[in-house]
Amino acid sequence: MNDPCLIKRSIDITPCTEVQEDDCHRTFYLYLPYVVCKTLQANANVGVHDDGDGRGNGSALDSGLSSDPVGDVGTLPLVFAVHCFGCSAMVMDPFFPYANTHNVVIVTPEGIQSSFNALHCCGYALNSNIDDVAFFSSIQTTLGEEYSFVDPSVSYAVGWSNGGFMVMTAAKLFRAVSPISGFISELNVAAVRGDGANDLAETESTWEAYGKGIFLHHSMNDHFVQPTGCCHDPQSAQCCCNIFADECVGVMQVMRNWASQLNRCEEGNGAVDDGGGGVQTETSYLDEGQGISCITATGSKCVSNTTICMHEHGGHFNSPSFGRAFPMKKQVMDFFARDACEINNGEWDDSGVKCKCRQGLGYGGRYCLDPAKESGKNSLESSLPNNLSTLEVEATETHEKSFPIGKVCVVLGAVAFYIVRRKRQRTDKSKSGQHNDGALNDYEVEMEERREFVVATRQQFT
């Protein structure tokens, strides 16, 4: 992958508690959104940067990026994307495009021998009792110290399979998690809340401060990790990879337990019960064509979003590949972005893919997480139309000082023509009844076409 904003990094876990010292030397990939990935060394360090030892150098300076490339974007969400058992970190690269559309920083940790230690799963990391929670925490601390736009307290995690188990195991590090095809059956409220939370009295503020969003995804025909749970009972359907939970609990019950015990979505809050008892829910997303149905726990006392999406025929989302099989990547990023936006009562705009700060509250930045500037302009896109992508913004900024006025008009005219043409194409397709695999695929195709357009524009005027 030839992308200057993708950096291979290494980190040493200290103090080292692993039996094998080499297991304390860890690797991860960092993907920075274009809005902060600007200060690159000329004609050097293009693509995945590595210092030759196979682990990356772990230095923001050597990778060609300043530690604070852009100072006015404010704090951006940090999103971990955690891979499956037997996979590499780069299997999660389908999430990389959303770093730019949603302005988030993405981390893809590399498991030791392609595995993470996630209570019941999997492989070398589980058998060697590797402290992967400490690994994730070290990444948060390191990036928080290096970059002013990273705040470890505004972190999220999505994980697939072994990664799904892992993000639930490390949930105390994150504001919200999205496990895909992997879930922890038992809910240890104390462990999920994190250090120090359990010494506090059970007050309203305690519940609000230590609620934990969750966006579960599982398929009804997943034979690797059964939706009914991974059980010791030989009479029950078995999971792959020697995964056995202490309790045989299905994924739907896991959602209800999380909602009631952790997020305070109690019974009797006025919503319609889904038939499972206890927690009240409502349908929050339905796509009959793809066989996806999502329900969300409801009620005025809910302190965090608890949602599960059941997919009728997604299998383990591994065929032909995770990127093509899992259809709700954008929705996962929307889930995280909305949570970050609402920390200071911002309003998340799904269609514009941006956070709008409420006037009078004194917050600014891309996610309303920072003090507002006097001018009220806290982002590079504040005066630009919502339908221009970050890439188009960057292309305009790169050339605004050197373009003659005639070339500026040509570029703006080309952008306008491109947007109108794309809208007309989508309208014609809608009228003719044509469609492809889904709105998300159309979205990804459009983003790729925009990227190609901007690259071509740059080449024309450089």
Short mmCIF file of C-alpha atoms in Angstrom, two decimals:
data_model
loop_
_atom_site.label_atom_id
_atom_site.label_comp_id
_atom_site.label_asym_id
_atom_site.label_seq_id
_atom_site.Cartn_x
_atom_site.Cartn_y
_atom_site.Cartn_z
CA MET A 1 0.00 0.00 0.00
CA ASN A 2 1.57 3.27 -1.14
CA ASP A 3 0.11 5.73 1.37
CA PRO A 4 2.26 8.30 3.19
CA CYS A 5 -0.25 8.49 6.05
CA LEU A 6 0.15 4.81 6.97
CA ILE A 7 3.02 4.28 9.38
CA LYS A 8 4.37 1.04 10.81
CA ARG A 9 5.34 1.56 14.41
CA SER A 10 6.98 -0.43 17.18
CA ILE A 11 6.68 -0.10 20.93
CA ASP A 12 8.39 -1.72 23.92
CA ILE A 13 6.07 -2.66 26.77
CA THR A 14 7.56 -1.65 30.11
CA PRO A 15 7.77 -3.10 32.61
CA CYS A 16 8.00 -6.38 30.72
CA THR A 17 5.98 -9.12 32.42
CA GLU A 18 6.05 -11.67 29.59
CA VAL A 19 7.93 -14.97 29.89
CA GLN A 20 9.58 -14.39 26.51
CA GLU A 21 11.28 -10.99 26.38
CA ASP A 22 10.64 -10.70 22.63
CA ASP A 23 6.92 -10.68 23.40
CA CYS A 24 7.37 -7.22 24.94
CA HIS A 25 8.43 -5.78 21.58
CA ARG A 26 5.18 -5.07 19.77
CA THR A 27 4.11 -3.70 16.39
CA PHE A 28 1.15 -1.68 15.25
CA TYR A 29 0.09 0.37 12.25
CA LEU A 30 -1.01 3.97 12.54
CA TYR A 31 -3.24 5.58 9.93
CA LEU A 32 -3.58 9.36 10.17
CA PRO A 33 -6.40 11.22 8.40
CA TYR A 34 -5.33 13.60 5.65
CA VAL A 35 -6.42 16.59 7.70
CA VAL A 36 -3.39 16.05 9.97
CA CYS A 37 -1.15 14.07 7.63
CA LYS A 38 0.41 17.03 5.86
CA THR A 39 4.03 17.65 6.84
CA LEU A 40 5.80 14.98 4.83
CA GLN A 41 9.44 14.82 3.87
CA ALA A 42 9.86 15.61 0.20
CA ASN A 43 10.42 12.56 -2.01
CA ALA A 44 11.03 10.33 1.02
CA ASN A 45 9.23 7.96 3.37
CA VAL A 46 6.39 7.33 0.94
CA GLY A 47 4.15 4.42 1.88
CA VAL A 48 4.43 2.17 4.92
CA HIS A 49 7.52 3.39 6.74
CA ASP A 50 9.89 0.88 8.30
CA ASP A 51 13.37 1.35 9.68
CA GLY A 52 14.65 -2.00 8.40
CA ASP A 53 14.23 -4.14 11.48
CA GLY A 54 10.80 -5.34 10.36
CA ARG A 55 9.05 -3.61 13.25
CA GLY A 56 9.01 0.05 12.22
CA ASN A 57 10.87 2.72 14.12
CA GLY A 58 8.22 4.15 16.38
CA SER A 59 9.28 7.74 15.68
CA ALA A 60 6.91 10.39 14.39
CA LEU A 61 9.84 12.53 13.26
CA ASP A 62 11.60 9.78 11.29
CA SER A 63 8.34 8.76 9.66
CA GLY A 64 8.16 12.19 8.04
CA LEU A 65 5.36 13.56 10.20
CA SER A 66 5.61 16.34 12.72
CA SER A 67 4.16 15.55 16.14
CA ASP A 68 1.50 18.23 15.64
CA PRO A 69 0.92 18.70 11.88
CA VAL A 70 -2.25 20.77 12.16
CA GLY A 71 -3.09 22.64 15.32
CA ASP A 72 -6.66 23.76 14.64
CA VAL A 73 -8.46 20.45 14.12
CA GLY A 74 -8.79 19.81 17.83
CA THR A 75 -9.00 16.39 19.43
CA LEU A 76 -9.86 13.52 17.06
CA PRO A 77 -11.23 10.11 18.10
CA LEU A 78 -8.67 7.29 18.29
CA VAL A 79 -10.09 4.06 16.85
CA PHE A 80 -8.47 0.64 17.32
CA ALA A 81 -9.27 -1.94 14.60
CA VAL A 82 -8.31 -5.39 15.91
CA HIS A 83 -7.76 -8.40 13.64
CA CYS A 84 -8.88 -12.03 13.76
CA PHE A 85 -6.97 -15.14 14.87
CA GLY A 86 -4.52 -16.18 12.16
CA CYS A 87 -4.76 -12.79 10.44
CA SER A 88 -2.45 -9.80 10.16
CA ALA A 89 -3.15 -6.24 11.24
CA MET A 90 -3.69 -5.17 7.66
CA VAL A 91 -6.80 -7.33 7.32
CA MET A 92 -8.53 -4.40 9.03
CA ASP A 93 -7.46 -1.89 6.37
CA PRO A 94 -11.02 -1.64 4.97
CA PHE A 95 -11.57 0.81 7.83
CA PHE A 96 -8.75 3.11 6.65
CA PRO A 97 -10.88 5.17 4.19
CA TYR A 98 -13.10 6.21 7.09
CA ALA A 99 -10.14 7.89 8.76
CA ASN A 100 -10.55 10.57 6.10
CA THR A 101 -14.32 10.72 5.81
CA HIS A 102 -14.81 10.80 9.59
CA ASN A 103 -11.55 12.49 10.63
CA VAL A 104 -10.45 9.80 13.06
CA VAL A 105 -7.05 8.30 13.84
CA ILE A 106 -6.94 4.53 13.26
CA VAL A 107 -4.64 2.02 14.97
CA THR A 108 -4.34 -1.61 13.88
CA PRO A 109 -2.35 -3.59 16.49
CA GLU A 110 -0.44 -6.70 15.43
CA GLY A 111 -1.12 -9.77 17.56
CA ILE A 112 1.78 -12.01 18.56
CA GLN A 113 1.74 -15.01 16.22
CA SER A 114 -1.48 -13.56 14.77
CA SER A 115 -3.36 -13.87 18.06
CA PHE A 116 -4.63 -11.87 21.04
CA ASN A 117 -5.23 -13.00 24.60
CA ALA A 118 -8.96 -12.37 25.00
CA LEU A 119 -10.08 -14.52 27.95
CA HIS A 120 -11.35 -17.45 25.85
CA CYS A 121 -9.54 -16.85 22.55
CA CYS A 122 -7.04 -17.52 21.01
CA GLY A 123 -3.81 -19.30 20.09
CA TYR A 124 -0.32 -18.42 21.29
CA ALA A 125 -1.36 -15.19 23.03
CA LEU A 126 -4.00 -17.00 25.10
CA ASN A 127 -1.77 -19.97 25.92
CA SER A 128 1.12 -17.66 26.91
CA ASN A 129 -1.14 -15.28 28.85
CA ILE A 130 0.12 -12.27 26.87
CA ASP A 131 -1.01 -8.95 28.37
CA ASP A 132 -2.59 -7.44 25.28
CA VAL A 133 -4.59 -4.97 27.37
CA ALA A 134 -1.27 -3.46 28.47
CA PHE A 135 -0.19 -3.39 24.82
CA PHE A 136 -3.26 -1.38 23.82
CA SER A 137 -2.86 0.93 26.81
CA SER A 138 0.78 1.60 25.88
CA ILE A 139 -0.27 2.57 22.35
CA GLN A 140 -2.81 5.03 23.77
CA THR A 141 -0.25 6.59 26.11
CA THR A 142 2.44 6.85 23.43
CA LEU A 143 0.19 8.49 20.85
CA GLY A 144 -1.32 10.81 23.44
CA GLU A 145 2.15 12.05 24.32
CA GLU A 146 3.21 12.47 20.68
CA TYR A 147 0.15 14.10 19.15
CA SER A 148 -1.88 16.99 20.51
CA PHE A 149 -4.94 15.78 18.58
CA VAL A 150 -4.97 12.40 20.37
CA ASP A 151 -6.62 12.06 23.77
CA PRO A 152 -6.60 8.46 25.11
CA SER A 153 -9.89 9.10 26.92
CA VAL A 154 -11.59 9.51 23.52
CA SER A 155 -10.73 6.03 22.26
CA TYR A 156 -12.88 3.37 20.58
CA ALA A 157 -12.34 -0.16 19.30
CA VAL A 158 -13.78 -2.41 16.63
CA GLY A 159 -12.66 -6.03 16.43
CA TRP A 160 -13.37 -9.00 14.21
CA SER A 161 -13.47 -12.60 15.55
CA ASN A 162 -10.51 -12.89 17.96
CA GLY A 163 -10.48 -9.09 17.73
CA GLY A 164 -14.13 -9.01 18.80
CA PHE A 165 -13.30 -11.00 21.91
CA MET A 166 -10.31 -8.69 22.46
CA VAL A 167 -12.12 -5.36 22.34
CA MET A 168 -14.60 -6.63 24.94
CA THR A 169 -11.72 -7.88 27.10
CA ALA A 170 -10.05 -4.45 26.89
CA ALA A 171 -13.30 -2.49 27.10
CA LYS A 172 -12.14 -0.47 30.12
CA LEU A 173 -9.75 1.39 27.79
CA PHE A 174 -12.50 2.62 25.45
CA ARG A 175 -15.64 4.74 25.47
CA ALA A 176 -17.38 2.23 23.18
CA VAL A 177 -16.59 -1.02 21.41
CA SER A 178 -17.92 -2.86 18.36
CA PRO A 179 -17.33 -6.64 18.48
CA ILE A 180 -17.91 -8.44 15.18
CA SER A 181 -18.22 -12.26 15.13
CA GLY A 182 -16.70 -12.59 18.58
CA PHE A 183 -18.06 -11.82 22.04
CA ILE A 184 -17.37 -12.44 25.72
CA SER A 185 -20.30 -14.30 27.27
CA GLU A 186 -19.67 -13.20 30.85
CA LEU A 187 -20.04 -9.55 31.83
CA ASN A 188 -17.64 -8.46 34.55
CA VAL A 189 -18.99 -5.00 35.25
CA ALA A 190 -16.03 -4.06 37.45
CA ALA A 191 -13.51 -5.01 34.76
CA VAL A 192 -15.39 -3.21 31.99
CA ARG A 193 -15.81 -0.02 34.00
CA GLY A 194 -12.10 0.15 34.66
CA ASP A 195 -9.74 1.10 37.43
CA GLY A 196 -11.12 3.29 40.17
CA ALA A 197 -14.74 3.26 39.01
CA ASN A 198 -15.80 0.51 41.37
CA ASP A 199 -14.70 2.40 44.47
CA LEU A 200 -17.30 5.10 43.79
CA ALA A 201 -20.82 5.16 45.16
CA GLU A 202 -23.62 4.11 42.81
CA THR A 203 -24.79 7.63 41.98
CA GLU A 204 -26.27 9.13 38.81
CA SER A 205 -22.90 10.65 37.93
CA THR A 206 -21.16 7.30 38.42
CA TRP A 207 -23.51 5.58 36.00
CA GLU A 208 -23.12 8.33 33.41
CA ALA A 209 -19.33 8.46 33.70
CA TYR A 210 -18.81 4.73 33.42
CA GLY A 211 -21.43 3.61 30.94
CA LYS A 212 -19.94 1.85 27.92
CA GLY A 213 -21.34 1.92 24.41
CA ILE A 214 -21.46 -1.33 22.46
CA PHE A 215 -22.37 -2.08 18.83
CA LEU A 216 -22.46 -5.87 18.44
CA HIS A 217 -22.57 -7.63 15.07
CA HIS A 218 -23.15 -11.34 14.61
CA SER A 219 -24.48 -13.66 11.95
CA MET A 220 -27.14 -16.29 12.53
CA ASN A 221 -25.15 -18.78 10.44
CA ASP A 222 -21.73 -18.16 12.00
CA HIS A 223 -20.29 -21.64 12.59
CA PHE A 224 -16.93 -20.39 13.84
CA VAL A 225 -18.38 -18.48 16.80
CA GLN A 226 -21.90 -19.69 17.45
CA PRO A 227 -24.54 -16.99 18.09
CA THR A 228 -25.83 -19.20 20.91
CA GLY A 229 -22.45 -19.03 22.64
CA CYS A 230 -19.31 -21.16 22.86
CA CYS A 231 -20.19 -23.96 25.26
CA HIS A 232 -18.45 -26.81 27.06
CA ASP A 233 -21.62 -28.86 26.70
CA PRO A 234 -20.95 -31.44 23.93
CA GLN A 235 -24.69 -31.47 23.18
CA SER A 236 -24.52 -27.81 22.14
CA ALA A 237 -23.14 -26.39 18.91
CA GLN A 238 -19.38 -25.94 19.24
CA CYS A 239 -17.16 -23.02 18.27
CA CYS A 240 -13.86 -23.20 16.44
CA CYS A 241 -10.35 -22.87 17.78
CA ASN A 242 -11.03 -24.47 21.18
CA ILE A 243 -13.11 -21.51 22.31
CA PHE A 244 -15.08 -22.39 25.43
CA ALA A 245 -16.77 -19.92 27.77
CA ASP A 246 -17.39 -20.54 31.45
CA GLU A 247 -21.05 -19.81 30.81
CA CYS A 248 -23.05 -20.72 27.72
CA VAL A 249 -24.67 -17.38 26.93
CA GLY A 250 -25.91 -16.31 23.51
CA VAL A 251 -25.06 -13.02 21.87
CA MET A 252 -28.58 -11.60 22.28
CA GLN A 253 -28.45 -12.18 26.03
CA VAL A 254 -24.99 -10.62 26.14
CA MET A 255 -26.51 -7.47 24.64
CA ARG A 256 -29.31 -7.43 27.23
CA ASN A 257 -26.89 -7.99 30.12
CA TRP A 258 -24.67 -5.17 28.89
CA ALA A 259 -27.68 -2.86 28.57
CA SER A 260 -29.14 -3.55 32.00
CA GLN A 261 -26.10 -4.20 34.18
CA LEU A 262 -23.68 -1.70 32.67
CA ASN A 263 -25.72 0.93 30.82
CA ARG A 264 -28.75 1.07 33.14
CA CYS A 265 -31.36 0.46 30.46
CA GLU A 266 -33.96 -0.83 32.87
CA GLU A 267 -37.25 -2.57 32.32
CA GLY A 268 -40.38 -0.50 32.08
CA ASN A 269 -39.07 2.64 30.39
CA GLY A 270 -41.97 2.81 27.97
CA ALA A 271 -40.57 0.97 24.95
CA VAL A 272 -41.85 -2.28 23.48
CA ASP A 273 -40.22 -5.43 24.85
CA ASP A 274 -38.52 -7.60 22.24
CA GLY A 275 -39.73 -10.82 23.86
CA GLY A 276 -36.44 -11.56 25.57
CA GLY A 277 -37.52 -10.18 28.93
CA GLY A 278 -35.88 -7.52 31.05
CA VAL A 279 -34.53 -4.85 28.73
CA GLN A 280 -36.82 -2.82 26.48
CA THR A 281 -35.70 -2.41 22.87
CA GLU A 282 -36.72 -0.96 19.54
CA THR A 283 -35.72 -1.67 15.96
CA SER A 284 -33.08 0.90 15.01
CA TYR A 285 -32.02 -0.42 11.59
CA LEU A 286 -33.57 -2.82 9.10
CA ASP A 287 -32.31 -3.96 5.70
CA GLU A 288 -34.45 -6.85 4.53
CA GLY A 289 -32.51 -7.14 1.29
CA GLN A 290 -29.25 -7.93 3.11
CA GLY A 291 -30.98 -9.67 5.99
CA ILE A 292 -29.81 -7.23 8.68
CA SER A 293 -31.89 -6.30 11.69
CA CYS A 294 -30.60 -4.10 14.52
CA ILE A 295 -32.21 -3.44 17.89
CA THR A 296 -31.22 -0.82 20.44
CA ALA A 297 -31.93 -0.81 24.17
CA THR A 298 -34.17 2.12 25.07
CA GLY A 299 -35.29 4.10 28.06
CA SER A 300 -34.69 7.47 29.65
CA LYS A 301 -32.15 6.04 32.09
CA CYS A 302 -29.82 4.50 29.48
CA VAL A 303 -26.40 6.09 29.89
CA SER A 304 -24.79 4.66 26.72
CA ASN A 305 -25.93 3.19 23.43
CA THR A 306 -26.39 -0.60 23.46
CA THR A 307 -27.14 -1.96 19.98
CA ILE A 308 -26.91 -5.36 18.33
CA CYS A 309 -27.23 -6.16 14.62
CA MET A 310 -28.07 -9.71 13.60
CA HIS A 311 -27.14 -10.71 10.06
CA GLU A 312 -29.09 -13.61 8.54
CA HIS A 313 -26.46 -14.99 6.18
CA GLY A 314 -23.14 -13.25 6.82
CA GLY A 315 -21.36 -16.36 8.09
CA HIS A 316 -18.15 -15.34 9.84
CA PHE A 317 -17.74 -12.34 7.48
CA ASN A 318 -14.68 -14.01 6.02
CA SER A 319 -15.82 -14.87 2.49
CA PRO A 320 -14.51 -13.70 0.12
CA SER A 321 -12.82 -11.28 2.54
CA PHE A 322 -13.73 -9.31 5.65
CA GLY A 323 -13.71 -6.04 3.77
CA ARG A 324 -16.22 -7.29 1.21
CA ALA A 325 -18.29 -9.51 3.52
CA PHE A 326 -18.95 -7.10 6.39
CA PRO A 327 -21.45 -4.49 5.14
CA MET A 328 -21.61 -2.00 8.03
CA LYS A 329 -18.15 -0.45 8.29
CA LYS A 330 -19.47 3.08 7.87
CA GLN A 331 -22.18 2.49 10.47
CA VAL A 332 -19.53 1.38 12.97
CA MET A 333 -17.57 4.58 12.38
CA ASP A 334 -20.78 6.62 12.64
CA PHE A 335 -21.47 4.95 16.00
CA PHE A 336 -18.08 6.00 17.37
CA ALA A 337 -18.13 9.45 15.80
CA ARG A 338 -21.57 10.22 17.17
CA ASP A 339 -20.50 9.24 20.67
CA ALA A 340 -17.42 11.49 20.49
CA CYS A 341 -19.45 14.36 19.07
CA GLU A 342 -22.02 14.15 21.86
CA ILE A 343 -19.47 14.31 24.70
CA ASN A 344 -19.90 18.10 24.77
CA ASN A 345 -23.45 18.07 23.37
CA GLY A 346 -22.43 18.39 19.74
CA GLU A 347 -24.81 17.20 17.01
CA TRP A 348 -23.61 14.48 14.66
CA ASP A 349 -24.69 14.96 11.04
CA ASP A 350 -24.91 11.56 9.32
CA SER A 351 -25.37 12.96 5.84
CA GLY A 352 -22.62 15.55 6.14
CA VAL A 353 -20.38 13.21 8.15
CA LYS A 354 -19.41 15.95 10.57
CA CYS A 355 -19.94 17.13 14.14
CA LYS A 356 -21.76 20.43 14.61
CA CYS A 357 -20.93 22.34 17.79
CA ARG A 358 -23.83 23.99 19.58
CA GLN A 359 -23.51 27.73 19.88
CA GLY A 360 -22.93 29.22 23.28
CA LEU A 361 -21.31 26.16 24.86
CA GLY A 362 -17.76 27.29 24.14
CA TYR A 363 -16.54 24.19 22.30
CA GLY A 364 -14.88 23.84 18.92
CA GLY A 365 -12.64 21.59 16.85
CA ARG A 366 -13.76 18.83 14.52
CA TYR A 367 -15.56 17.01 17.36
CA CYS A 368 -16.40 19.90 19.70
CA LEU A 369 -13.90 18.51 22.20
CA ASP A 370 -11.78 21.64 22.59
CA PRO A 371 -12.23 25.29 23.62
CA ALA A 372 -13.70 27.31 20.78
CA LYS A 373 -11.53 29.94 19.13
CA GLU A 374 -12.66 33.55 19.18
CA SER A 375 -13.34 33.55 15.46
CA GLY A 376 -15.65 30.58 15.80
CA LYS A 377 -13.76 28.88 12.95
CA ASN A 378 -12.33 25.70 14.41
CA SER A 379 -11.81 23.54 11.37
CA LEU A 380 -10.26 23.86 7.95
CA GLU A 381 -13.61 23.01 6.37
CA SER A 382 -15.68 25.49 8.39
CA SER A 383 -16.37 27.74 5.39
CA LEU A 384 -16.54 25.05 2.71
CA PRO A 385 -19.55 23.11 1.39
CA ASN A 386 -20.27 19.87 3.27
CA ASN A 387 -20.11 17.73 0.14
CA LEU A 388 -16.42 18.42 -0.50
CA SER A 389 -14.27 15.60 0.81
CA THR A 390 -11.21 16.11 2.99
CA LEU A 391 -9.08 15.23 -0.01
CA GLU A 392 -10.63 18.05 -2.03
CA VAL A 393 -10.05 20.46 0.85
CA GLU A 394 -6.41 19.43 0.99
CA ALA A 395 -5.98 19.84 -2.77
CA THR A 396 -7.44 23.35 -2.59
CA GLU A 397 -5.20 24.33 0.34
CA THR A 398 -2.09 22.94 -1.32
CA HIS A 399 -2.47 25.15 -4.37
CA GLU A 400 -4.36 28.21 -3.14
CA LYS A 401 -1.21 30.33 -2.85
CA SER A 402 0.37 29.29 -6.13
CA PHE A 403 -2.64 29.06 -8.46
CA PRO A 404 -3.23 31.90 -10.88
CA ILE A 405 -6.87 33.01 -10.71
CA GLY A 406 -7.66 31.33 -14.01
CA LYS A 407 -6.50 27.94 -12.73
CA VAL A 408 -8.50 28.42 -9.52
CA CYS A 409 -11.63 28.91 -11.61
CA VAL A 410 -10.83 25.81 -13.67
CA VAL A 411 -10.42 23.67 -10.54
CA LEU A 412 -13.60 24.99 -8.89
CA GLY A 413 -15.50 24.47 -12.12
CA ALA A 414 -14.19 20.92 -12.41
CA VAL A 415 -15.18 20.14 -8.84
CA ALA A 416 -18.68 21.54 -9.40
CA PHE A 417 -19.06 19.59 -12.67
CA TYR A 418 -17.87 16.40 -10.97
CA ILE A 419 -20.32 16.72 -8.07
CA VAL A 420 -23.27 17.51 -10.36
CA ARG A 421 -22.35 14.60 -12.64
CA ARG A 422 -22.17 12.18 -9.70
CA LYS A 423 -25.54 13.32 -8.36
CA ARG A 424 -27.11 12.97 -11.83
CA GLN A 425 -25.66 9.46 -12.19
CA ARG A 426 -27.09 8.42 -8.84
CA THR A 427 -30.47 9.96 -9.72
CA ASP A 428 -30.58 8.15 -13.07
CA LYS A 429 -29.66 4.89 -11.40
CA SER A 430 -32.38 5.36 -8.79
CA LYS A 431 -35.01 6.07 -11.45
CA SER A 432 -34.04 3.02 -13.46
CA GLY A 433 -34.28 0.76 -10.43
CA GLN A 434 -30.64 -0.30 -10.68
CA HIS A 435 -28.57 -0.89 -7.57
CA ASN A 436 -25.41 -2.66 -6.52
CA ASP A 437 -24.63 -4.52 -3.32
CA GLY A 438 -25.80 -1.68 -1.07
CA ALA A 439 -25.52 1.98 -0.16
CA LEU A 440 -22.25 1.44 1.67
CA ASN A 441 -20.58 0.00 -1.44
CA ASP A 442 -21.82 2.98 -3.47
CA TYR A 443 -20.34 5.24 -0.81
CA GLU A 444 -16.94 3.54 -0.98
CA VAL A 445 -16.90 3.67 -4.78
CA GLU A 446 -17.70 7.37 -4.72
CA MET A 447 -14.91 8.10 -2.20
CA GLU A 448 -12.42 6.22 -4.40
CA GLU A 449 -13.54 8.16 -7.46
CA ARG A 450 -13.17 11.43 -5.57
CA ARG A 451 -9.68 10.41 -4.51
CA GLU A 452 -8.73 9.66 -8.13
CA PHE A 453 -10.20 12.98 -9.22
CA VAL A 454 -8.17 14.98 -6.70
CA VAL A 455 -4.97 13.13 -7.57
CA ALA A 456 -5.53 13.89 -11.25
CA THR A 457 -6.18 17.55 -10.42
CA ARG A 458 -2.96 17.76 -8.44
CA GLN A 459 -0.95 16.23 -11.27
CA GLN A 460 -2.40 18.72 -13.73
CA PHE A 461 -1.28 21.79 -11.80
CA THR A 462 2.02 20.63 -10.28
#
